[in-house]
CSV table of C-alpha atoms in Angstrom, one decimal:
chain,number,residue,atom,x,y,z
A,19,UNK,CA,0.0,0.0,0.0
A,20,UNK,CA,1.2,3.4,-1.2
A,21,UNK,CA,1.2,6.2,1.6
A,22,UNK,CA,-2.0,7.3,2.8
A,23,UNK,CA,-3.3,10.1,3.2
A,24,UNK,CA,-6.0,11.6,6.0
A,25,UNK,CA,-8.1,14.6,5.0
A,26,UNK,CA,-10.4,16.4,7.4
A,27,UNK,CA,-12.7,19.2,6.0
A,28,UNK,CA,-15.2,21.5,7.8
A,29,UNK,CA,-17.8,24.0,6.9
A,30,UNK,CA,-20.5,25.4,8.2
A,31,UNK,CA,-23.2,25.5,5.8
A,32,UNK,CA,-26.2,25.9,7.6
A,33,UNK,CA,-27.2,26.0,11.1
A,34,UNK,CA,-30.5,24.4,13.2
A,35,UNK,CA,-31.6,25.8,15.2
A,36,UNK,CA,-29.6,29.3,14.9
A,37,UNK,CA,-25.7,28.0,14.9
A,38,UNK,CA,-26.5,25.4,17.7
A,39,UNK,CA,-26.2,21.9,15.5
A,40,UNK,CA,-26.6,19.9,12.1
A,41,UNK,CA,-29.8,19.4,10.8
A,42,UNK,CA,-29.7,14.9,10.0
A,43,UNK,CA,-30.5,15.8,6.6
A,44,UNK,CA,-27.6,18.0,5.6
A,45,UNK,CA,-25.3,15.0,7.4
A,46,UNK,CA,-27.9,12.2,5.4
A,47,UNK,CA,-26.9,14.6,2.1
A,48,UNK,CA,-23.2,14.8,2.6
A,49,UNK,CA,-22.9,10.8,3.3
A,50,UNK,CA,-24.9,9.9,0.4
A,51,UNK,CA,-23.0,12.3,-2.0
A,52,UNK,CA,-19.3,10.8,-0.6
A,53,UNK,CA,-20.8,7.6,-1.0
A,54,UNK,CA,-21.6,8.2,-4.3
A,55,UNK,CA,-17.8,9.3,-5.4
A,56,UNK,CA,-16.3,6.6,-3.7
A,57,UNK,CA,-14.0,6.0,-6.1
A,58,UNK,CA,-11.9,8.5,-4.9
A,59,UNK,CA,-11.6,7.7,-1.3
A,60,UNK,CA,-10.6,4.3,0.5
A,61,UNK,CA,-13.2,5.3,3.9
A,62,UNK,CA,-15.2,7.9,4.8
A,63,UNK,CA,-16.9,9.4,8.0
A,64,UNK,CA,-19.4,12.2,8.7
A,65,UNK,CA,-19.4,13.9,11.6
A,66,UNK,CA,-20.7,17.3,13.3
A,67,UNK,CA,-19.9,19.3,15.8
A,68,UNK,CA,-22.0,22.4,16.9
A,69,UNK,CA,-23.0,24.4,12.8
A,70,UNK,CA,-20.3,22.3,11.5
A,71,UNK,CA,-19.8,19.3,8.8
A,72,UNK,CA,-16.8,17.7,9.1
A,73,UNK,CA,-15.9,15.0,6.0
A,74,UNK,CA,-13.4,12.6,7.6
A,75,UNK,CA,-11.4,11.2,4.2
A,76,UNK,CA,-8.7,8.6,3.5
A,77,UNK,CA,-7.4,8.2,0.1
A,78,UNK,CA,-4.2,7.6,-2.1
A,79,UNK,CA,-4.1,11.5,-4.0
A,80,UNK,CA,-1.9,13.0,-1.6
A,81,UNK,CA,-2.2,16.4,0.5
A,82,UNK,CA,-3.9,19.3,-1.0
A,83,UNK,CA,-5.2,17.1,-4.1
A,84,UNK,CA,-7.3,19.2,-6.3
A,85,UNK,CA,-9.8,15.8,-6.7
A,86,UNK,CA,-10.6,15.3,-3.1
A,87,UNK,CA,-10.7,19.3,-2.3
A,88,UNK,CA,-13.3,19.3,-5.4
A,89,UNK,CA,-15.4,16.6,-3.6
A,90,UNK,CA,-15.4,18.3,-0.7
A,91,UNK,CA,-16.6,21.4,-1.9
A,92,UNK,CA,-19.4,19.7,-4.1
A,93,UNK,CA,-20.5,17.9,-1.3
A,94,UNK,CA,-20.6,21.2,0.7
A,95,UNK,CA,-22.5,22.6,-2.2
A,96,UNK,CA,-24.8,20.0,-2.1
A,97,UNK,CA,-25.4,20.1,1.2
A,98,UNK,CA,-26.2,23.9,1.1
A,99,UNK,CA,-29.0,23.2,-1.3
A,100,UNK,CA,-31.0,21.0,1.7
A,101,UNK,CA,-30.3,24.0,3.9
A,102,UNK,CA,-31.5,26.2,1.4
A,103,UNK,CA,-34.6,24.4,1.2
A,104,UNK,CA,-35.2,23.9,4.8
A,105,UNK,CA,-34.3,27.6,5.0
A,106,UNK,CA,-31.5,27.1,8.0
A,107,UNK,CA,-29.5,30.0,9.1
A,108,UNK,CA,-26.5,31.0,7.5
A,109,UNK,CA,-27.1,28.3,4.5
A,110,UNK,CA,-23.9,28.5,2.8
A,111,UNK,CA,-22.2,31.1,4.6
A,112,UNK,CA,-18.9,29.3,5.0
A,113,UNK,CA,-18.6,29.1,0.8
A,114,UNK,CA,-17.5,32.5,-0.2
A,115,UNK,CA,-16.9,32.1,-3.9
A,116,UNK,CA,-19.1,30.4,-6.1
A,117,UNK,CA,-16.5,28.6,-8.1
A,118,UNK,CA,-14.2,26.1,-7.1
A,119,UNK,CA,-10.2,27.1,-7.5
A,120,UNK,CA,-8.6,23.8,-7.0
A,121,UNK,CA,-8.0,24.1,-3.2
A,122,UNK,CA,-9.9,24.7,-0.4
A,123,UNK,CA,-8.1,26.9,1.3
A,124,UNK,CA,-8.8,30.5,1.2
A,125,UNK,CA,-12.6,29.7,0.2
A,126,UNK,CA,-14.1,29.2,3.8
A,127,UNK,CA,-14.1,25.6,4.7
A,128,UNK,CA,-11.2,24.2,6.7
A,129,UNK,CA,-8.9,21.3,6.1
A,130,UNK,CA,-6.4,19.7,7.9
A,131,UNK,CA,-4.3,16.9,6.3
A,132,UNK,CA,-1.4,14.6,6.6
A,133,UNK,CA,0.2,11.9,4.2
A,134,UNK,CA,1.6,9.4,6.1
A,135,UNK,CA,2.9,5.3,5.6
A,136,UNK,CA,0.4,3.4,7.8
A,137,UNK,CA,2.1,1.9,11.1
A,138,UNK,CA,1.4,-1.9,12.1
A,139,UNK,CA,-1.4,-0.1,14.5
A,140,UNK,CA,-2.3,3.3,13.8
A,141,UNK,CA,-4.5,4.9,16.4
A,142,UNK,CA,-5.4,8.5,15.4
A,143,UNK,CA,-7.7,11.5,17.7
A,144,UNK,CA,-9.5,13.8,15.2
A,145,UNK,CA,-10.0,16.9,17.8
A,146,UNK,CA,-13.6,19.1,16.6
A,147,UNK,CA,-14.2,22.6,18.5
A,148,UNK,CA,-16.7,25.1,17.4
A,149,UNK,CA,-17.5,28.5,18.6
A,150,UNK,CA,-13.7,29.3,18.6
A,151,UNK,CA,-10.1,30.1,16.8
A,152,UNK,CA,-7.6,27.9,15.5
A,153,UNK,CA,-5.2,29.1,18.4
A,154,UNK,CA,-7.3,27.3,20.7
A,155,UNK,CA,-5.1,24.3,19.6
A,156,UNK,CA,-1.6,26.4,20.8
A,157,UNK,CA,-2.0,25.2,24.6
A,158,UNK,CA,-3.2,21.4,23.9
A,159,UNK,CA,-0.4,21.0,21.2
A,160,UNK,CA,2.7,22.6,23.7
A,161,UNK,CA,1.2,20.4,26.5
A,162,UNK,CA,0.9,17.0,23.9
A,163,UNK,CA,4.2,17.2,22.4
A,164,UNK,CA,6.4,19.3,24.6
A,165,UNK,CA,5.1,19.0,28.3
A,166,UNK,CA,6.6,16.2,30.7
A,167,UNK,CA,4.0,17.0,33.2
A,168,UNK,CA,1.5,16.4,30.6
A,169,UNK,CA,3.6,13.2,28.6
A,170,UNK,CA,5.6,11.4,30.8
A,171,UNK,CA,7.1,9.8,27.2
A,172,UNK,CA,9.3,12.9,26.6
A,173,UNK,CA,11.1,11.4,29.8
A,174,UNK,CA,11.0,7.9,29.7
A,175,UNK,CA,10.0,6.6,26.0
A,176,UNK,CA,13.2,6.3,24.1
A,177,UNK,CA,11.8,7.3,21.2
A,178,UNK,CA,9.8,10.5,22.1
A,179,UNK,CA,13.0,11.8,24.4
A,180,UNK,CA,14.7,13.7,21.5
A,181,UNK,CA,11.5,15.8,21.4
A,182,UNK,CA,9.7,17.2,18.3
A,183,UNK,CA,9.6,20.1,15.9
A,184,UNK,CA,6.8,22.7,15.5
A,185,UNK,CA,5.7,24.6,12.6
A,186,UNK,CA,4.1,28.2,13.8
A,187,UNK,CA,2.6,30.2,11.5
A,188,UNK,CA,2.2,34.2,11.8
A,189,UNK,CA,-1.3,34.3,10.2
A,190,UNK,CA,-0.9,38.2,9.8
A,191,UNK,CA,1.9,38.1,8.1
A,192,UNK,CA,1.7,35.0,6.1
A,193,UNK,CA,5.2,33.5,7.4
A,194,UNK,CA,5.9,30.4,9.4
A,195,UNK,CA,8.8,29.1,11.2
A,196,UNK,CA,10.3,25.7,12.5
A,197,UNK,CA,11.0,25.8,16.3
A,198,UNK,CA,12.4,22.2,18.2
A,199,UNK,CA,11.9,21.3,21.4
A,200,UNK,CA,13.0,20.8,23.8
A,201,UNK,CA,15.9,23.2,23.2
A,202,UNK,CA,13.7,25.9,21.4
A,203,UNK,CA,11.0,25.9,24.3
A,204,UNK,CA,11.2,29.3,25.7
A,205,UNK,CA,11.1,31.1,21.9
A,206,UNK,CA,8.2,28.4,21.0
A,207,UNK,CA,5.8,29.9,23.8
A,208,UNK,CA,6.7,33.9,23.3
A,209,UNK,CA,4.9,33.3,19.7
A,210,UNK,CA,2.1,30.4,20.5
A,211,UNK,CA,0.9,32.3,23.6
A,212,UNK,CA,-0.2,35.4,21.5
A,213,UNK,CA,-2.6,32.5,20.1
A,214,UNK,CA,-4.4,35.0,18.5
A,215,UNK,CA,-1.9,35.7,15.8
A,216,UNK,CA,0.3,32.3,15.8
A,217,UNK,CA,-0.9,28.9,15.3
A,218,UNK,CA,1.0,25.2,15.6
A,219,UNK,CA,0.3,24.1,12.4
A,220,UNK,CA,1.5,20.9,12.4
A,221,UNK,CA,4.3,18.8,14.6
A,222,UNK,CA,6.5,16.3,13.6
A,223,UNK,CA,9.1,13.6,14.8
A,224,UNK,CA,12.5,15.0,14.8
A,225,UNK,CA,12.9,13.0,11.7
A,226,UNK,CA,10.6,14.6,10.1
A,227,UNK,CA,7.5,12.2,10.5
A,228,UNK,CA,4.4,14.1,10.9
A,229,UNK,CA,2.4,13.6,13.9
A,230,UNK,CA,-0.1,16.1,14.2
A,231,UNK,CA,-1.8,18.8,11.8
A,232,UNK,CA,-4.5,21.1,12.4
A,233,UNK,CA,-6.8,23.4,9.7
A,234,UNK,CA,-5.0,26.7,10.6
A,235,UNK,CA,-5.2,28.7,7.1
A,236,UNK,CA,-3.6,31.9,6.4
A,237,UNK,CA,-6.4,34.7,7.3
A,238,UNK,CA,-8.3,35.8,4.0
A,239,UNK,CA,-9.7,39.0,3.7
A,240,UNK,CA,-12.8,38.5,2.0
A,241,UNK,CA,-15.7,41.0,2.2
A,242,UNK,CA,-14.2,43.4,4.3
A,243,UNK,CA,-13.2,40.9,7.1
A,244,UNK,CA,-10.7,38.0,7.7
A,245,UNK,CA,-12.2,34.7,7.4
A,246,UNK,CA,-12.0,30.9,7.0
A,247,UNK,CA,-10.2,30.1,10.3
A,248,UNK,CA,-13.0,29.7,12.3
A,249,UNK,CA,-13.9,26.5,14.4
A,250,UNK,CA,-10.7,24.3,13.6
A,251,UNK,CA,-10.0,20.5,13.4
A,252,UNK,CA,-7.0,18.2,14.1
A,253,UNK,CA,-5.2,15.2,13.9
A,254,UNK,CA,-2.8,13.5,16.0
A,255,UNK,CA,-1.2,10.4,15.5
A,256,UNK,CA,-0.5,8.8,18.5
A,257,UNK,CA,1.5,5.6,20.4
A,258,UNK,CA,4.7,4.2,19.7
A,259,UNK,CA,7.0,6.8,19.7
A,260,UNK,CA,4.1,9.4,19.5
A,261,UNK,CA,1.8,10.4,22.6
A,262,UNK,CA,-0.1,8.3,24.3
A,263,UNK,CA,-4.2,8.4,23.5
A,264,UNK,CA,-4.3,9.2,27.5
A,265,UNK,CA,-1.6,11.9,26.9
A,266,UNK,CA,-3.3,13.1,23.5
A,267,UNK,CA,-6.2,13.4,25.3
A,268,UNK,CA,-5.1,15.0,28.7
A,269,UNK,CA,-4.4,18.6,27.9
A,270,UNK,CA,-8.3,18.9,28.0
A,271,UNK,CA,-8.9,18.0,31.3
A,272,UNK,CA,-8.8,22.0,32.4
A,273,UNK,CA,-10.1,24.0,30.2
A,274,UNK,CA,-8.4,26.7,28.8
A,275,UNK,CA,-10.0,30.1,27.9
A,276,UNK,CA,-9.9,30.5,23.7
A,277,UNK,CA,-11.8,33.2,21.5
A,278,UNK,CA,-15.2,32.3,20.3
A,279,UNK,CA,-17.9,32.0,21.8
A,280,UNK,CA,-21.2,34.5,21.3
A,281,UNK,CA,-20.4,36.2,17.5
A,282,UNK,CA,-17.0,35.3,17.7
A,283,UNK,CA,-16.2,38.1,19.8
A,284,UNK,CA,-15.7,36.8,23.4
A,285,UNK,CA,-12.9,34.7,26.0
A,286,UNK,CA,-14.6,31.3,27.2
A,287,UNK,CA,-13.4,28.1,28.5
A,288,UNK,CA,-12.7,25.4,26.2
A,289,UNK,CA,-15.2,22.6,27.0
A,290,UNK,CA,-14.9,18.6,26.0
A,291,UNK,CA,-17.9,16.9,25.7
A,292,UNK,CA,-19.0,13.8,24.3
A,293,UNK,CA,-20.3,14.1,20.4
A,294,UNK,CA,-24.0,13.9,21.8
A,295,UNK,CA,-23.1,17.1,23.7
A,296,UNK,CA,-21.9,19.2,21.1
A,297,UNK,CA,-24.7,21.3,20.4
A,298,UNK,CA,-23.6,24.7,21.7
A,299,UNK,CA,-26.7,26.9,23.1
A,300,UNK,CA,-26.2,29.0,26.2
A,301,UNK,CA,-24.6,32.6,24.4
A,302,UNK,CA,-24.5,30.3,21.1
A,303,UNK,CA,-21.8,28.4,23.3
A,304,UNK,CA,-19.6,27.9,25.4
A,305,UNK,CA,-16.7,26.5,23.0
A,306,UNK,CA,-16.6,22.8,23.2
A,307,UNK,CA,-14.4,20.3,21.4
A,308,UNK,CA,-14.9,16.4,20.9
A,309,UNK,CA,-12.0,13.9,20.4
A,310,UNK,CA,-13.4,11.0,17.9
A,311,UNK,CA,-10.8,8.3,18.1
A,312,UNK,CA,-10.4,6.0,15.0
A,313,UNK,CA,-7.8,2.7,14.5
A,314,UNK,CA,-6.8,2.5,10.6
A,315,UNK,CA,-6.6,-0.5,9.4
A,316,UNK,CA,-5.8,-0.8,5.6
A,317,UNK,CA,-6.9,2.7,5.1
A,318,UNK,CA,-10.3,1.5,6.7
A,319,UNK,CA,-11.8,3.9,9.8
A,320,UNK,CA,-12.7,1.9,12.9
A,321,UNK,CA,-14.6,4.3,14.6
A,322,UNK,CA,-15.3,6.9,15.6
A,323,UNK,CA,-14.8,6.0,19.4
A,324,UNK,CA,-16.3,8.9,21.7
A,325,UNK,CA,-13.0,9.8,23.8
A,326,UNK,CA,-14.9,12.3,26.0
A,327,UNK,CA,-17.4,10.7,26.5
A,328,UNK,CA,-15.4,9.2,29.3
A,329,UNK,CA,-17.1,10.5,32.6
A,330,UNK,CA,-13.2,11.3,33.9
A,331,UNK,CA,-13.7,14.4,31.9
A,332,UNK,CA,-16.9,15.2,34.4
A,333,UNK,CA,-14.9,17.5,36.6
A,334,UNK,CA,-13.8,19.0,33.3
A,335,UNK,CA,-17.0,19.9,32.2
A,336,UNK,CA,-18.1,21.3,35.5
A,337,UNK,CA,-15.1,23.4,36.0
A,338,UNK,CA,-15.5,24.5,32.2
A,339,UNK,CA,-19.1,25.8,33.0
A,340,UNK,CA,-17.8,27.4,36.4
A,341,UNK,CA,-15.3,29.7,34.7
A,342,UNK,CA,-18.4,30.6,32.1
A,343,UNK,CA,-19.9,32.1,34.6
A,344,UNK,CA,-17.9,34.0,36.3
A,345,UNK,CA,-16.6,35.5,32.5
A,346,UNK,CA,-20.4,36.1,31.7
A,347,UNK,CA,-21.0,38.4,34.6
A,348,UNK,CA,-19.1,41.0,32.9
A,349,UNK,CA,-20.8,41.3,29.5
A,350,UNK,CA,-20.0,43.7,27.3
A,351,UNK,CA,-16.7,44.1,29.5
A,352,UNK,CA,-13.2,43.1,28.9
A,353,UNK,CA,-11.7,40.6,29.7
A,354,UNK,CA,-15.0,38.7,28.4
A,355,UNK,CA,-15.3,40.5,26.0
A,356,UNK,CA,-12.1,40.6,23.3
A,357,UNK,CA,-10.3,43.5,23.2
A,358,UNK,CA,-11.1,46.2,20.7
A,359,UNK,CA,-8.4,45.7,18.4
A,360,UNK,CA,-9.8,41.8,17.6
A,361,UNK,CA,-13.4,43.2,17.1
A,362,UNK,CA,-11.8,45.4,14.3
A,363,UNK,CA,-14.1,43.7,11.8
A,364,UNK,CA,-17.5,43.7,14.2
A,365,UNK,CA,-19.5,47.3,14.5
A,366,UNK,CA,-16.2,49.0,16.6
A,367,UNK,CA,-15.6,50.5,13.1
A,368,UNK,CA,-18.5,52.0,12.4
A,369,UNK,CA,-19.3,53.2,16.4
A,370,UNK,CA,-16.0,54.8,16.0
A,371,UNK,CA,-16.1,56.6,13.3
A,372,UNK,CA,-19.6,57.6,14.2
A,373,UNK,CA,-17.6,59.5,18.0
A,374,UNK,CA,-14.7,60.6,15.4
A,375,UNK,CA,-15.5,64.2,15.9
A,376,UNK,CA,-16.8,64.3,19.7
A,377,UNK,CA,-13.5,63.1,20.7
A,378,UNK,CA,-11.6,66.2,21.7
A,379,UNK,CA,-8.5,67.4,24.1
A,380,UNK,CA,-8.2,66.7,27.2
């Protein structure tokens, strides 16, 4: 068997009711029209998580193959005509052009892939968060591949000890740059903690395996605002040599506060819940993220496997909701509310310019 590849791609293309979930017909929709182009994949899965469809691929044609990026988007497509019909909110939003250029990226939907030689066992976590940013993957990643406290393996697994390399981009700027840890540690965390502005993209073995991606893009300004990074999705590869499923998995047993939430304008915690349990509602949130865990066999998905569905993540959840609280009592108010220079593409523009004139000297 050649390599194989594992694609992941998300968009929202219609919410029910308001941006809380998938209606079963858009998720009936894409199945039947990935299932009916089945030629070009090995498996498939169709999952949601809050507004979003995510298209869970394996296949032969490589990263960023313009076949598999076209079925994605027609299946998309497809799927925005039921919302159409059924007259959900925001059917279509996440496709901003209204023809296909050959890759995904910069059109709306998200995609995170990797192109890898199948191990003897390959257990994989595809992470799913909605109602936040693609940095919200900065603290999880760090604590995964570069925490002892979190993975005991950097210490005492022979073959994680040499640590791993990250790839940060700026999405501003439209750069990137290779930091290794453990040596590069201190420099890694001056960038990934302004997770507003750099992302891990993707990790790999000092080697140069790759063991985890996620669907940060480069920003596009589209329309008079930045878009298609919204509400990512990632894989990591993990055991034998990689992290543990347990070690994977343990960076999300305190929530961390991420960008999101109500009109993508406000902190929150990070919650994970089980896939039942992602239907965001109170202040169209708070952010949650599921963990579906799959074993490849042949190219073949065995799965998914609900990882937080595990009641250890109970005190998790409860904390989560805790610290939503508190940050709702200050509405409008920073910190809850992001600062003013995030909500550049929101009504601060237009408020501002409004006050331009009553502003005078002190």
């Amino acid at each position: 068997m050649s390599k194989l590849t594992l694609s992941v791609i998300k968009a929202d293309v219609g919410g029910f009711v308001g941006h809380s979930s998938v209606h079963q017909k858009l998720l009936d929709r894409a199945r039947e029209y990935l299932d009916a182009n089945k030629e070009l994949l090995i498996d498939f899965n169709v999952l949601s998580v809050g507004d979003d469809i995510q298209l869970i691929m394996t296949h032969e044609k490589g990263v960023d193959s313009d076949a598999i990026h076209q079925l994605a988007w027609d299946t998309f497509k497809s799927c925005t005509e039921v919302a159409k019909e059924l007259k959900l909110y925001g059917a279509g939003q996440d496709l901003l052009k209204d023809t296909f250029s050959g890759n995904i990226k910069g059109m709306g939907p998200g995609a995170a892939e990797m192109e890898f030689e199948e191990r003897a066992s390959e257990p994989v976590l595809i992470f799913m968060a909605d109602k936040t940013e693609p940095g919200a993957w900065n603290l999880p990643l760090y604590k995964m591949f570069a925490d002892p406290f979190n993975t005991i393996g950097l210490v005492i697994d022979p073959k994680m000890h040499k640590g791993f390399v990250f790839e940060v981009l700026d999405l501003k700027e439209h750069k990137k740059v290779y930091l290794n840890s453990p040596e590069d540690i201190y420099d890694l965390l001056v960038f990934i903690g302004s997770h507003g502005r750099y992302c891990i993209k993707s990790v790999y073995t000092r080697d140069g395996e790759i063991v985890a991606v996620s669907s940060t893009q480069t920003m596009n300004y589209i329309a008079g605002r930045y878009v298609g990074k919204d509400d990512p999705v990632m894989i990591v590869r993990t055991q034998n040599g990689f992290p543990a499923v347990g070690e994977a998995l343990e960076p999300f047993a305190n929530p961390h506060i991420v960008a999101g939430w109500m009109r993508g304008s406000h902190n929150a915690p990070l919650i994970p819940v089980s896939i039942k349990q992602a239907m965001p509602t109170r202040f169209d949130g708070p952010p949650r993220v599921v963990a579906a865990g799959y074993q490849i066999c042949n190219g073949k998905l065995l799965g998914p496997q609900d990882m937080f569905g595990d009641m250890a993540f109970d005190r998790a959840r409860q904390k989560g909701l805790e610290i939503a609280d508190i940050l709702r009592q200050l509405g409008p108010f920073e910190p809850h509310r992001l600062p003013l220079d995030e909500l550049e593409y929101t009504s601060m523009p237009m408020v501002l310019e409004k006050f331009e004139k009553g502003f005078i000297e002190e």
